[in-house]
Amino acid sequence: MAEKEYAYFLGCITPNRYPGIEAATKKVFKEFGIETKEMIGASCCPAPGVFGSFDLHTWLPIAARNLAIAEEMDLEIYVTCNGCYGSLQEADHLLKHNERLRKKVNEVLGKIGREYKGKTKVNHSIVILHDVIGLDRIKEAVKKPMDDVNVAVHYGCHFLKPSEVRGHGSPERPYILEDLAHAIGAKTPYYKDKLMCCGAGGGVRSFDAPTSLEWTRQKIVNMIEAGCDCIMHPCAFCHLQLDRGQVEMQNLFGIEPKMPVLFATQLIGLAMGFSEKELGLDIHEVKMPEKLLK
Amino acid sequence: MGTLLDEIIEYGGEVFGKEHMETVRECVQCGKCTGSCPSGRITAYRTRKMIQMARMNLREVLSMYELWFCTTCFTCYERCPRGVKVTDIIRTMRNIAVSEGHMSFSHKKVATYVFKTGHAVPIGEPQMKLREGVGLDPMAPTTQKFPEQLEQVREIVRTTGFDKKVGFDWETMKLREELEEGK
């Protein structure tokens, strides 16, 4: 029997570009007794730095509609993208604390037969791994320890910030991804500008891709210089920028795409004995090295 | 008519609360935002300058290309010693810019993907095959799969008038800009 059930808010990039993230998360969660339910009719979150920059009064009701779908299922949400996390958690926070705003948003939702009630909770999948499943059970499930692997931890932005809303401690000293990497035996070397953004957010990628890739170039070079073997991250949008971005960078800057990019559940899934194919790692732009697959 | 600063506080206040937006008045131009900004190392975006231009009622800030180089990473927001909610102020300035017609073509295109499919990044045939390869249904059960669900998102966009701000023509499902220039 399932220990706990969640509504999985997929967003855009996970299901439509990197379905391996979706498959890996469902498979790893299932191993730990966590069941996933689909959110029928969910849309784009919509991206907090993009649609939040265009029109906050449209961003909010679309996000509230997504929250209302989970409320109708009577379930809490989990996400695999910092953009989705940022958008849905922020919308939920604003609407829970501002009655006038809630009324205004519900007037819009009323036209489509939905209502935001403030009954769900938005969770990030890596917090479920860390706090609900727990490090001990993850350690016990490891079949292929990552003892000789140096993991470049990349947090992205909207998982940690704004910290007053996210509630995962200081964004200057995060620990959740490091804890998860250590639980599967990996090392997490410090690298220059470890907490820097991937460069994609806020509409910068769509506005001026070469400029956004300069952020990415700096991060990748810093990871290589610190001797990292792969990236572990919690965000589908960062994933797109870091993985697809390395191919784009090859054309722009002549840098070989060689830093593999793994969503947290994909790396943990490998350590648990799932195959490259089961986790959708074979469809990434940057190929997985033998070191991770052995 | 009020100043740009009044307008920012009023507009953002409706969403974030007035108190949140009033923090803009606390800025002492120390520059910690700019010093912390990853964009500022790479681009001509200067957070401190954007905030000061807003405070000085210099409306030309709304048409500046640089205003769109913030990735909303929230580093300045976290580090501001005066508690200025910088990122939300920048997002509000961008909202006002969009209302006044300052929106790039590429950003309008991103908006149209949501109007057309409900997703800023929609799925295509090749990605459906990728999904099947990892044992998933070719299409996730989202707005792109269910037209009646997509219609709800479109109704929201029409209700708030965002479609008009972007200049979207529902009959041709194209931007007016595309129709005029034959893009």
Short mmCIF file of C-alpha atoms in Angstrom, two decimals:
data_model
loop_
_atom_site.label_atom_id
_atom_site.label_comp_id
_atom_site.label_asym_id
_atom_site.label_seq_id
_atom_site.Cartn_x
_atom_site.Cartn_y
_atom_site.Cartn_z
CA MET A 1 0.00 0.00 0.00
CA ALA A 2 1.15 3.50 -0.72
CA GLU A 3 2.61 5.32 2.24
CA LYS A 4 1.71 8.65 0.76
CA GLU A 5 0.10 10.01 -2.38
CA TYR A 6 0.90 13.25 -4.16
CA ALA A 7 -0.35 15.09 -7.22
CA TYR A 8 2.60 15.51 -9.59
CA PHE A 9 2.61 18.95 -11.20
CA LEU A 10 4.61 18.32 -14.38
CA GLY A 11 4.98 21.81 -15.83
CA CYS A 12 6.40 22.07 -19.36
CA ILE A 13 10.05 21.06 -19.68
CA THR A 14 9.85 17.85 -17.64
CA PRO A 15 7.09 16.15 -19.67
CA ASN A 16 7.77 17.86 -23.01
CA ARG A 17 11.57 17.89 -23.24
CA TYR A 18 13.12 15.65 -20.57
CA PRO A 19 10.59 12.90 -19.78
CA GLY A 20 13.44 10.99 -18.11
CA ILE A 21 13.06 13.36 -15.16
CA GLU A 22 9.38 12.40 -14.91
CA ALA A 23 10.07 8.66 -15.30
CA ALA A 24 12.97 8.68 -12.82
CA THR A 25 11.03 10.58 -10.17
CA LYS A 26 7.98 8.32 -10.43
CA LYS A 27 10.14 5.17 -10.31
CA VAL A 28 12.31 6.29 -7.39
CA PHE A 29 9.30 7.54 -5.42
CA LYS A 30 7.44 4.29 -6.03
CA GLU A 31 10.36 2.31 -4.61
CA PHE A 32 9.88 4.26 -1.38
CA GLY A 33 6.11 3.77 -1.29
CA ILE A 34 5.20 7.18 -2.63
CA GLU A 35 2.45 7.14 -5.23
CA THR A 36 2.01 9.74 -7.94
CA LYS A 37 -1.33 10.91 -9.29
CA GLU A 38 -1.63 12.82 -12.56
CA MET A 39 -3.09 16.33 -12.58
CA ILE A 40 -5.58 16.25 -15.46
CA GLY A 41 -5.67 19.53 -17.35
CA ALA A 42 -2.71 21.20 -15.63
CA SER A 43 -0.93 23.86 -17.71
CA CYS A 44 2.31 25.81 -17.61
CA CYS A 45 2.86 26.90 -14.00
CA PRO A 46 3.30 29.69 -15.58
CA ALA A 47 6.99 30.59 -15.25
CA PRO A 48 7.39 33.10 -12.40
CA GLY A 49 10.21 35.15 -13.88
CA VAL A 50 8.75 35.11 -17.38
CA PHE A 51 4.96 35.45 -17.03
CA GLY A 52 5.51 37.14 -13.66
CA SER A 53 7.52 39.72 -15.58
CA PHE A 54 4.94 40.07 -18.37
CA ASP A 55 1.69 40.29 -16.44
CA LEU A 56 1.34 39.38 -12.77
CA HIS A 57 -2.46 39.60 -13.08
CA THR A 58 -2.44 36.76 -15.63
CA TRP A 59 0.36 34.76 -14.00
CA LEU A 60 -1.55 34.52 -10.72
CA PRO A 61 -4.93 33.13 -11.89
CA ILE A 62 -3.23 30.57 -14.18
CA ALA A 63 -1.10 29.41 -11.23
CA ALA A 64 -4.19 29.40 -8.99
CA ARG A 65 -6.03 27.24 -11.51
CA ASN A 66 -3.24 24.66 -11.28
CA LEU A 67 -3.44 24.76 -7.49
CA ALA A 68 -7.23 24.34 -7.67
CA ILE A 69 -6.80 21.13 -9.72
CA ALA A 70 -4.74 19.60 -6.87
CA GLU A 71 -7.25 20.86 -4.32
CA GLU A 72 -10.03 19.06 -6.19
CA MET A 73 -7.91 15.88 -5.93
CA ASP A 74 -7.50 16.56 -2.20
CA LEU A 75 -3.75 16.06 -2.51
CA GLU A 76 -0.54 17.95 -1.91
CA ILE A 77 1.58 18.76 -4.95
CA TYR A 78 5.14 17.82 -5.81
CA VAL A 79 7.22 19.39 -8.58
CA THR A 80 10.46 18.64 -10.45
CA CYS A 81 11.24 22.19 -11.58
CA ASN A 82 12.26 25.26 -9.61
CA GLY A 83 10.17 27.40 -11.94
CA CYS A 84 7.05 25.40 -11.11
CA TYR A 85 8.02 25.47 -7.45
CA GLY A 86 8.60 29.20 -7.50
CA SER A 87 5.38 29.92 -9.34
CA LEU A 88 2.98 27.63 -7.49
CA GLN A 89 4.42 28.10 -4.02
CA GLU A 90 4.58 31.87 -4.41
CA ALA A 91 1.03 32.04 -5.77
CA ASP A 92 -0.20 29.83 -2.92
CA HIS A 93 1.63 32.01 -0.39
CA LEU A 94 0.27 35.27 -1.79
CA LEU A 95 -3.29 33.95 -2.02
CA LYS A 96 -3.26 32.42 1.46
CA HIS A 97 -2.16 35.72 2.99
CA ASN A 98 -4.26 38.21 1.06
CA GLU A 99 -8.02 37.84 1.13
CA ARG A 100 -8.68 40.70 -1.27
CA LEU A 101 -6.32 39.17 -3.82
CA ARG A 102 -7.91 35.74 -3.36
CA LYS A 103 -11.34 37.21 -4.04
CA LYS A 104 -10.09 38.92 -7.18
CA VAL A 105 -8.42 35.76 -8.49
CA ASN A 106 -11.49 33.67 -7.68
CA GLU A 107 -13.63 36.07 -9.73
CA VAL A 108 -11.47 35.13 -12.72
CA LEU A 109 -11.50 31.41 -11.86
CA GLY A 110 -15.29 31.54 -11.36
CA LYS A 111 -15.66 32.13 -15.10
CA ILE A 112 -14.14 28.72 -15.78
CA GLY A 113 -15.91 26.93 -12.96
CA ARG A 114 -12.94 26.65 -10.63
CA GLU A 115 -12.09 28.04 -7.23
CA TYR A 116 -8.88 28.45 -5.25
CA LYS A 117 -9.50 27.46 -1.63
CA GLY A 118 -6.00 27.32 -0.15
CA LYS A 119 -6.19 23.62 0.72
CA THR A 120 -3.12 22.19 -0.97
CA LYS A 121 0.59 22.47 -0.28
CA VAL A 122 3.36 22.77 -2.84
CA ASN A 123 6.36 20.51 -2.19
CA HIS A 124 9.60 20.19 -4.07
CA SER A 125 10.48 16.58 -4.94
CA ILE A 126 13.96 16.94 -3.40
CA VAL A 127 12.40 17.95 -0.08
CA ILE A 128 10.25 14.79 -0.24
CA LEU A 129 13.45 12.80 -0.79
CA HIS A 130 15.23 14.54 2.06
CA ASP A 131 12.47 14.93 4.65
CA VAL A 132 9.69 12.44 3.86
CA ILE A 133 11.67 9.46 2.55
CA GLY A 134 14.73 10.45 4.53
CA LEU A 135 18.47 9.97 4.09
CA ASP A 136 18.62 6.67 6.00
CA ARG A 137 16.20 4.92 3.67
CA ILE A 138 18.00 6.32 0.63
CA LYS A 139 21.33 5.01 2.00
CA GLU A 140 19.75 1.57 2.53
CA ALA A 141 18.44 1.52 -1.05
CA VAL A 142 21.86 2.16 -2.64
CA LYS A 143 23.07 -0.77 -4.74
CA LYS A 144 25.80 1.06 -6.65
CA PRO A 145 27.49 3.56 -4.36
CA MET A 146 28.91 6.64 -6.10
CA ASP A 147 32.10 6.54 -4.04
CA ASP A 148 34.44 7.84 -6.69
CA VAL A 149 32.06 10.41 -8.17
CA ASN A 150 32.51 14.16 -7.68
CA VAL A 151 29.11 15.78 -8.00
CA ALA A 152 28.73 19.46 -8.89
CA VAL A 153 25.70 20.48 -6.87
CA HIS A 154 23.67 23.15 -8.67
CA TYR A 155 20.66 24.55 -6.82
CA GLY A 156 19.29 27.02 -9.32
CA CYS A 157 17.45 29.99 -7.86
CA HIS A 158 13.78 29.52 -7.08
CA PHE A 159 14.20 26.43 -4.92
CA LEU A 160 15.95 28.51 -2.25
CA LYS A 161 14.85 32.08 -2.89
CA PRO A 162 13.05 34.12 -1.74
CA SER A 163 13.96 32.27 1.47
CA GLU A 164 11.18 33.96 3.47
CA VAL A 165 8.65 32.09 1.30
CA ARG A 166 10.59 28.92 0.46
CA GLY A 167 11.61 28.14 4.03
CA HIS A 168 14.67 25.97 3.32
CA GLY A 169 17.08 27.96 5.48
CA SER A 170 19.77 30.33 4.32
CA PRO A 171 20.17 30.44 0.55
CA GLU A 172 23.86 31.16 1.17
CA ARG A 173 24.39 27.80 2.91
CA PRO A 174 22.02 25.23 1.47
CA TYR A 175 22.46 21.56 2.37
CA ILE A 176 19.64 19.43 0.92
CA LEU A 177 21.32 18.43 -2.36
CA GLU A 178 24.68 17.85 -0.62
CA ASP A 179 22.94 15.57 1.90
CA LEU A 180 21.31 13.60 -0.91
CA ALA A 181 24.57 13.28 -2.86
CA HIS A 182 26.42 12.13 0.27
CA ALA A 183 23.68 9.58 0.99
CA ILE A 184 24.53 7.77 -2.26
CA GLY A 185 28.25 7.96 -1.44
CA ALA A 186 29.24 10.83 -3.76
CA LYS A 187 31.47 13.77 -2.93
CA THR A 188 30.38 17.36 -3.51
CA PRO A 189 33.43 19.56 -4.15
CA TYR A 190 33.03 23.28 -3.74
CA TYR A 191 33.37 25.16 -6.99
CA LYS A 192 33.59 28.84 -7.84
CA ASP A 193 30.19 30.55 -7.87
CA LYS A 194 28.45 27.34 -6.87
CA LEU A 195 25.23 29.18 -6.00
CA MET A 196 25.09 31.18 -9.21
CA CYS A 197 22.05 31.03 -11.47
CA CYS A 198 22.16 28.92 -14.68
CA GLY A 199 21.30 32.01 -16.76
CA ALA A 200 17.98 30.86 -18.22
CA GLY A 201 15.45 32.47 -15.90
CA GLY A 202 13.49 35.71 -16.00
CA GLY A 203 12.94 35.37 -19.73
CA VAL A 204 16.66 35.90 -20.44
CA ARG A 205 17.02 32.63 -22.39
CA SER A 206 14.19 33.51 -24.77
CA PHE A 207 15.21 37.20 -24.88
CA ASP A 208 18.90 36.70 -25.67
CA ALA A 209 20.11 33.09 -25.67
CA PRO A 210 23.83 33.76 -26.31
CA THR A 211 23.94 36.11 -23.33
CA SER A 212 22.13 33.62 -21.09
CA LEU A 213 24.67 30.99 -22.13
CA GLU A 214 27.52 33.10 -20.80
CA TRP A 215 26.19 32.37 -17.27
CA THR A 216 26.09 28.69 -18.19
CA ARG A 217 29.59 28.75 -19.66
CA GLN A 218 30.98 30.24 -16.45
CA LYS A 219 29.27 27.59 -14.33
CA ILE A 220 30.36 24.65 -16.49
CA VAL A 221 33.98 25.86 -16.66
CA ASN A 222 34.05 26.29 -12.87
CA MET A 223 32.67 22.76 -12.38
CA ILE A 224 35.29 21.30 -14.71
CA GLU A 225 38.08 23.18 -12.94
CA ALA A 226 36.95 21.76 -9.58
CA GLY A 227 37.21 18.22 -10.98
CA CYS A 228 33.49 17.47 -11.06
CA ASP A 229 32.20 14.43 -12.96
CA CYS A 230 28.54 15.42 -13.30
CA ILE A 231 25.88 17.92 -12.23
CA MET A 232 23.09 17.12 -9.77
CA HIS A 233 20.26 19.65 -9.71
CA PRO A 234 16.57 20.06 -8.74
CA CYS A 235 15.23 21.98 -11.75
CA ALA A 236 13.99 20.98 -15.22
CA PHE A 237 14.57 24.49 -16.56
CA CYS A 238 18.19 24.52 -15.31
CA HIS A 239 18.45 21.05 -16.85
CA LEU A 240 17.48 22.39 -20.26
CA GLN A 241 19.93 25.27 -19.98
CA LEU A 242 22.80 23.13 -18.65
CA ASP A 243 22.30 20.13 -20.97
CA ARG A 244 20.95 21.59 -24.22
CA GLY A 245 22.99 24.70 -23.42
CA GLN A 246 26.25 22.77 -23.67
CA VAL A 247 25.44 21.89 -27.28
CA GLU A 248 24.54 25.51 -28.00
CA MET A 249 27.78 26.56 -26.26
CA GLN A 250 29.79 24.31 -28.54
CA ASN A 251 28.61 26.36 -31.51
CA LEU A 252 29.05 29.68 -29.71
CA PHE A 253 32.24 29.22 -27.71
CA GLY A 254 33.76 26.01 -29.04
CA ILE A 255 33.49 24.17 -25.72
CA GLU A 256 32.97 20.39 -25.88
CA PRO A 257 29.71 19.24 -24.25
CA LYS A 258 31.11 16.88 -21.61
CA MET A 259 29.55 17.71 -18.25
CA PRO A 260 26.63 15.26 -17.74
CA VAL A 261 23.49 16.78 -16.23
CA LEU A 262 21.28 14.75 -13.89
CA PHE A 263 18.12 15.66 -12.04
CA ALA A 264 18.41 14.54 -8.40
CA THR A 265 16.16 11.49 -8.84
CA GLN A 266 18.10 10.43 -11.94
CA LEU A 267 21.41 10.31 -10.05
CA ILE A 268 19.80 8.65 -7.02
CA GLY A 269 18.03 6.25 -9.40
CA LEU A 270 21.38 5.20 -10.88
CA ALA A 271 22.74 4.53 -7.40
CA MET A 272 19.62 2.46 -6.67
CA GLY A 273 20.35 0.26 -9.67
CA PHE A 274 17.95 1.62 -12.31
CA SER A 275 19.39 1.59 -15.83
CA GLU A 276 20.41 4.54 -17.98
CA LYS A 277 17.43 3.84 -20.24
CA GLU A 278 14.89 3.48 -17.43
CA LEU A 279 15.92 6.91 -16.16
CA GLY A 280 15.89 8.49 -19.61
CA LEU A 281 19.56 9.44 -19.32
CA ASP A 282 20.24 8.19 -22.83
CA ILE A 283 18.12 10.99 -24.30
CA HIS A 284 20.15 13.80 -22.73
CA GLU A 285 22.34 15.85 -25.05
CA VAL A 286 25.46 15.25 -22.94
CA LYS A 287 26.14 11.53 -22.80
CA MET A 288 26.70 9.69 -19.53
CA PRO A 289 30.28 8.59 -18.87
CA GLU A 290 31.14 4.99 -17.94
CA LYS A 291 32.06 6.13 -14.45
CA LEU A 292 28.39 6.84 -13.68
CA LEU A 293 26.99 3.75 -15.37
CA LYS A 294 29.27 1.00 -14.12
CA MET B 1 -0.77 61.90 -12.44
CA GLY B 2 1.51 60.20 -9.93
CA THR B 3 5.17 59.43 -10.36
CA LEU B 4 6.60 56.19 -11.72
CA LEU B 5 7.46 55.23 -8.16
CA ASP B 6 3.82 55.67 -7.07
CA GLU B 7 2.75 53.61 -10.05
CA ILE B 8 5.19 50.79 -9.20
CA ILE B 9 4.03 50.70 -5.57
CA GLU B 10 0.38 50.76 -6.60
CA TYR B 11 0.68 48.12 -9.34
CA GLY B 12 2.93 45.72 -7.44
CA GLY B 13 1.02 46.40 -4.24
CA GLU B 14 -2.10 44.78 -5.67
CA VAL B 15 -0.22 41.48 -5.87
CA PHE B 16 2.60 41.61 -3.33
CA GLY B 17 1.01 44.03 -0.83
CA LYS B 18 1.74 47.73 -0.53
CA GLU B 19 4.15 47.34 2.39
CA HIS B 20 6.28 44.96 0.33
CA MET B 21 6.53 47.48 -2.49
CA GLU B 22 7.07 50.50 -0.21
CA THR B 23 10.50 49.01 0.64
CA VAL B 24 11.73 50.66 -2.57
CA ARG B 25 11.78 53.92 -0.60
CA GLU B 26 14.38 52.43 1.78
CA CYS B 27 17.07 52.13 -0.91
CA VAL B 28 20.22 54.08 -0.01
CA GLN B 29 22.01 53.23 -3.29
CA CYS B 30 24.68 51.17 -1.51
CA GLY B 31 25.08 48.92 -4.58
CA LYS B 32 25.08 45.55 -2.82
CA CYS B 33 22.45 44.47 -5.35
CA THR B 34 24.69 45.28 -8.29
CA GLY B 35 27.69 43.72 -6.54
CA SER B 36 25.73 40.49 -6.03
CA CYS B 37 24.17 40.40 -9.48
CA PRO B 38 25.41 37.64 -11.84
CA SER B 39 23.84 39.50 -14.75
CA GLY B 40 25.75 42.66 -13.91
CA ARG B 41 29.04 40.80 -14.48
CA ILE B 42 27.98 39.83 -17.97
CA THR B 43 25.58 42.51 -19.21
CA ALA B 44 24.98 46.24 -18.87
CA TYR B 45 22.13 45.58 -16.41
CA ARG B 46 22.75 47.57 -13.23
CA THR B 47 20.22 46.82 -10.52
CA ARG B 48 21.04 49.91 -8.47
CA LYS B 49 20.61 52.10 -11.53
CA MET B 50 17.20 50.59 -12.39
CA ILE B 51 15.95 51.24 -8.87
CA GLN B 52 17.31 54.79 -8.83
CA MET B 53 15.80 55.59 -12.22
CA ALA B 54 12.42 54.46 -10.88
CA ARG B 55 12.87 56.64 -7.81
CA MET B 56 13.79 59.64 -9.94
CA ASN B 57 10.72 59.21 -12.14
CA LEU B 58 12.86 58.57 -15.22
CA ARG B 59 10.30 56.69 -17.30
CA GLU B 60 12.84 55.84 -20.00
CA VAL B 61 13.90 52.96 -17.75
CA LEU B 62 10.77 51.17 -18.98
CA SER B 63 12.05 50.99 -22.55
CA MET B 64 15.60 49.99 -21.66
CA TYR B 65 16.79 46.73 -23.20
CA GLU B 66 18.81 46.06 -20.03
CA LEU B 67 15.68 45.85 -17.89
CA TRP B 68 15.22 42.36 -19.38
CA PHE B 69 18.61 40.99 -18.36
CA CYS B 70 17.54 40.11 -14.80
CA THR B 71 17.10 36.32 -14.46
CA THR B 72 15.05 36.84 -11.27
CA CYS B 73 17.66 34.90 -9.28
CA PHE B 74 16.68 36.82 -6.11
CA THR B 75 20.28 37.19 -4.89
CA CYS B 76 19.90 40.99 -4.53
CA TYR B 77 16.52 40.49 -2.83
CA GLU B 78 18.13 38.21 -0.24
CA ARG B 79 21.17 40.39 0.39
CA CYS B 80 19.75 43.92 0.40
CA PRO B 81 20.72 45.39 3.79
CA ARG B 82 17.66 47.69 3.70
CA GLY B 83 15.17 44.93 2.94
CA VAL B 84 14.22 46.30 -0.47
CA LYS B 85 12.22 43.64 -2.34
CA VAL B 86 14.30 44.25 -5.43
CA THR B 87 13.27 41.35 -7.69
CA ASP B 88 9.56 42.00 -7.17
CA ILE B 89 10.13 45.70 -7.91
CA ILE B 90 11.96 44.77 -11.13
CA ARG B 91 9.19 42.34 -12.12
CA THR B 92 6.62 45.09 -11.49
CA MET B 93 8.63 47.56 -13.61
CA ARG B 94 8.65 44.98 -16.41
CA ASN B 95 4.86 44.57 -16.07
CA ILE B 96 4.40 48.31 -16.49
CA ALA B 97 6.82 48.28 -19.42
CA VAL B 98 4.75 45.53 -21.10
CA SER B 99 1.54 47.52 -20.45
CA GLU B 100 3.14 50.43 -22.27
CA GLY B 101 4.05 48.28 -25.27
CA HIS B 102 7.65 47.45 -24.43
CA MET B 103 7.73 43.70 -25.00
CA SER B 104 10.21 41.90 -27.23
CA PHE B 105 9.01 39.78 -30.14
CA SER B 106 10.63 36.65 -28.64
CA HIS B 107 8.76 37.19 -25.37
CA LYS B 108 5.49 37.65 -27.24
CA LYS B 109 6.17 34.33 -28.97
CA VAL B 110 6.63 32.60 -25.59
CA ALA B 111 3.25 33.99 -24.54
CA THR B 112 1.61 32.67 -27.71
CA TYR B 113 2.77 29.12 -26.94
CA VAL B 114 0.74 29.31 -23.74
CA PHE B 115 -2.27 30.70 -25.66
CA LYS B 116 -1.99 27.87 -28.21
CA THR B 117 -1.15 24.90 -25.97
CA GLY B 118 -1.22 25.99 -22.33
CA HIS B 119 2.54 25.37 -22.22
CA ALA B 120 5.43 27.79 -22.69
CA VAL B 121 7.34 24.74 -23.96
CA PRO B 122 4.85 22.56 -25.87
CA ILE B 123 5.39 18.97 -26.96
CA GLY B 124 6.03 17.82 -30.53
CA GLU B 125 6.18 14.46 -32.30
CA PRO B 126 9.87 13.71 -31.52
CA GLN B 127 9.34 14.30 -27.80
CA MET B 128 6.28 12.02 -27.78
CA LYS B 129 8.59 9.22 -28.92
CA LEU B 130 11.03 10.09 -26.14
CA ARG B 131 8.19 9.75 -23.62
CA GLU B 132 7.23 6.35 -24.95
CA GLY B 133 10.86 5.31 -24.73
CA VAL B 134 10.83 5.76 -20.94
CA GLY B 135 7.49 4.02 -20.56
CA LEU B 136 5.26 7.09 -20.37
CA ASP B 137 2.14 7.97 -22.36
CA PRO B 138 3.10 9.89 -25.53
CA MET B 139 1.32 12.96 -24.16
CA ALA B 140 1.08 14.04 -20.55
CA PRO B 141 -2.54 14.63 -19.43
CA THR B 142 -2.24 18.40 -19.56
CA THR B 143 -3.90 21.27 -21.43
CA GLN B 144 -2.21 20.28 -24.67
CA LYS B 145 -4.01 16.92 -24.60
CA PHE B 146 -7.44 18.15 -23.50
CA PRO B 147 -8.91 21.04 -25.55
CA GLU B 148 -11.63 21.78 -22.97
CA GLN B 149 -8.92 22.26 -20.31
CA LEU B 150 -6.89 24.48 -22.64
CA GLU B 151 -10.01 26.59 -23.19
CA GLN B 152 -9.98 27.43 -19.46
CA VAL B 153 -6.47 28.89 -19.72
CA ARG B 154 -7.49 30.85 -22.81
CA GLU B 155 -10.52 32.23 -20.97
CA ILE B 156 -8.24 33.47 -18.16
CA VAL B 157 -5.98 35.20 -20.69
CA ARG B 158 -8.98 36.87 -22.37
CA THR B 159 -10.45 37.90 -19.02
CA THR B 160 -7.28 39.62 -17.84
CA GLY B 161 -6.68 41.16 -21.27
CA PHE B 162 -3.17 39.75 -21.56
CA ASP B 163 -3.92 38.63 -25.12
CA LYS B 164 -4.48 42.29 -26.09
CA LYS B 165 -1.24 43.40 -24.42
CA VAL B 166 0.67 40.83 -26.45
CA GLY B 167 -1.31 41.67 -29.60
CA PHE B 168 -2.64 38.17 -30.27
CA ASP B 169 -5.20 37.50 -32.97
CA TRP B 170 -7.39 34.54 -32.01
CA GLU B 171 -8.75 34.06 -35.54
CA THR B 172 -5.39 33.43 -37.16
CA MET B 173 -3.73 32.34 -33.87
CA LYS B 174 -0.88 34.70 -34.69
CA LEU B 175 0.61 37.88 -33.31
CA ARG B 176 -0.59 41.03 -35.04
CA GLU B 177 3.10 41.82 -35.45
CA GLU B 178 3.52 38.59 -37.46
CA LEU B 179 0.50 39.37 -39.64
CA GLU B 180 1.72 42.88 -40.40
CA GLU B 181 5.28 41.95 -41.17
CA GLY B 182 4.54 38.57 -42.71
CA LYS B 183 6.88 36.91 -40.22
#
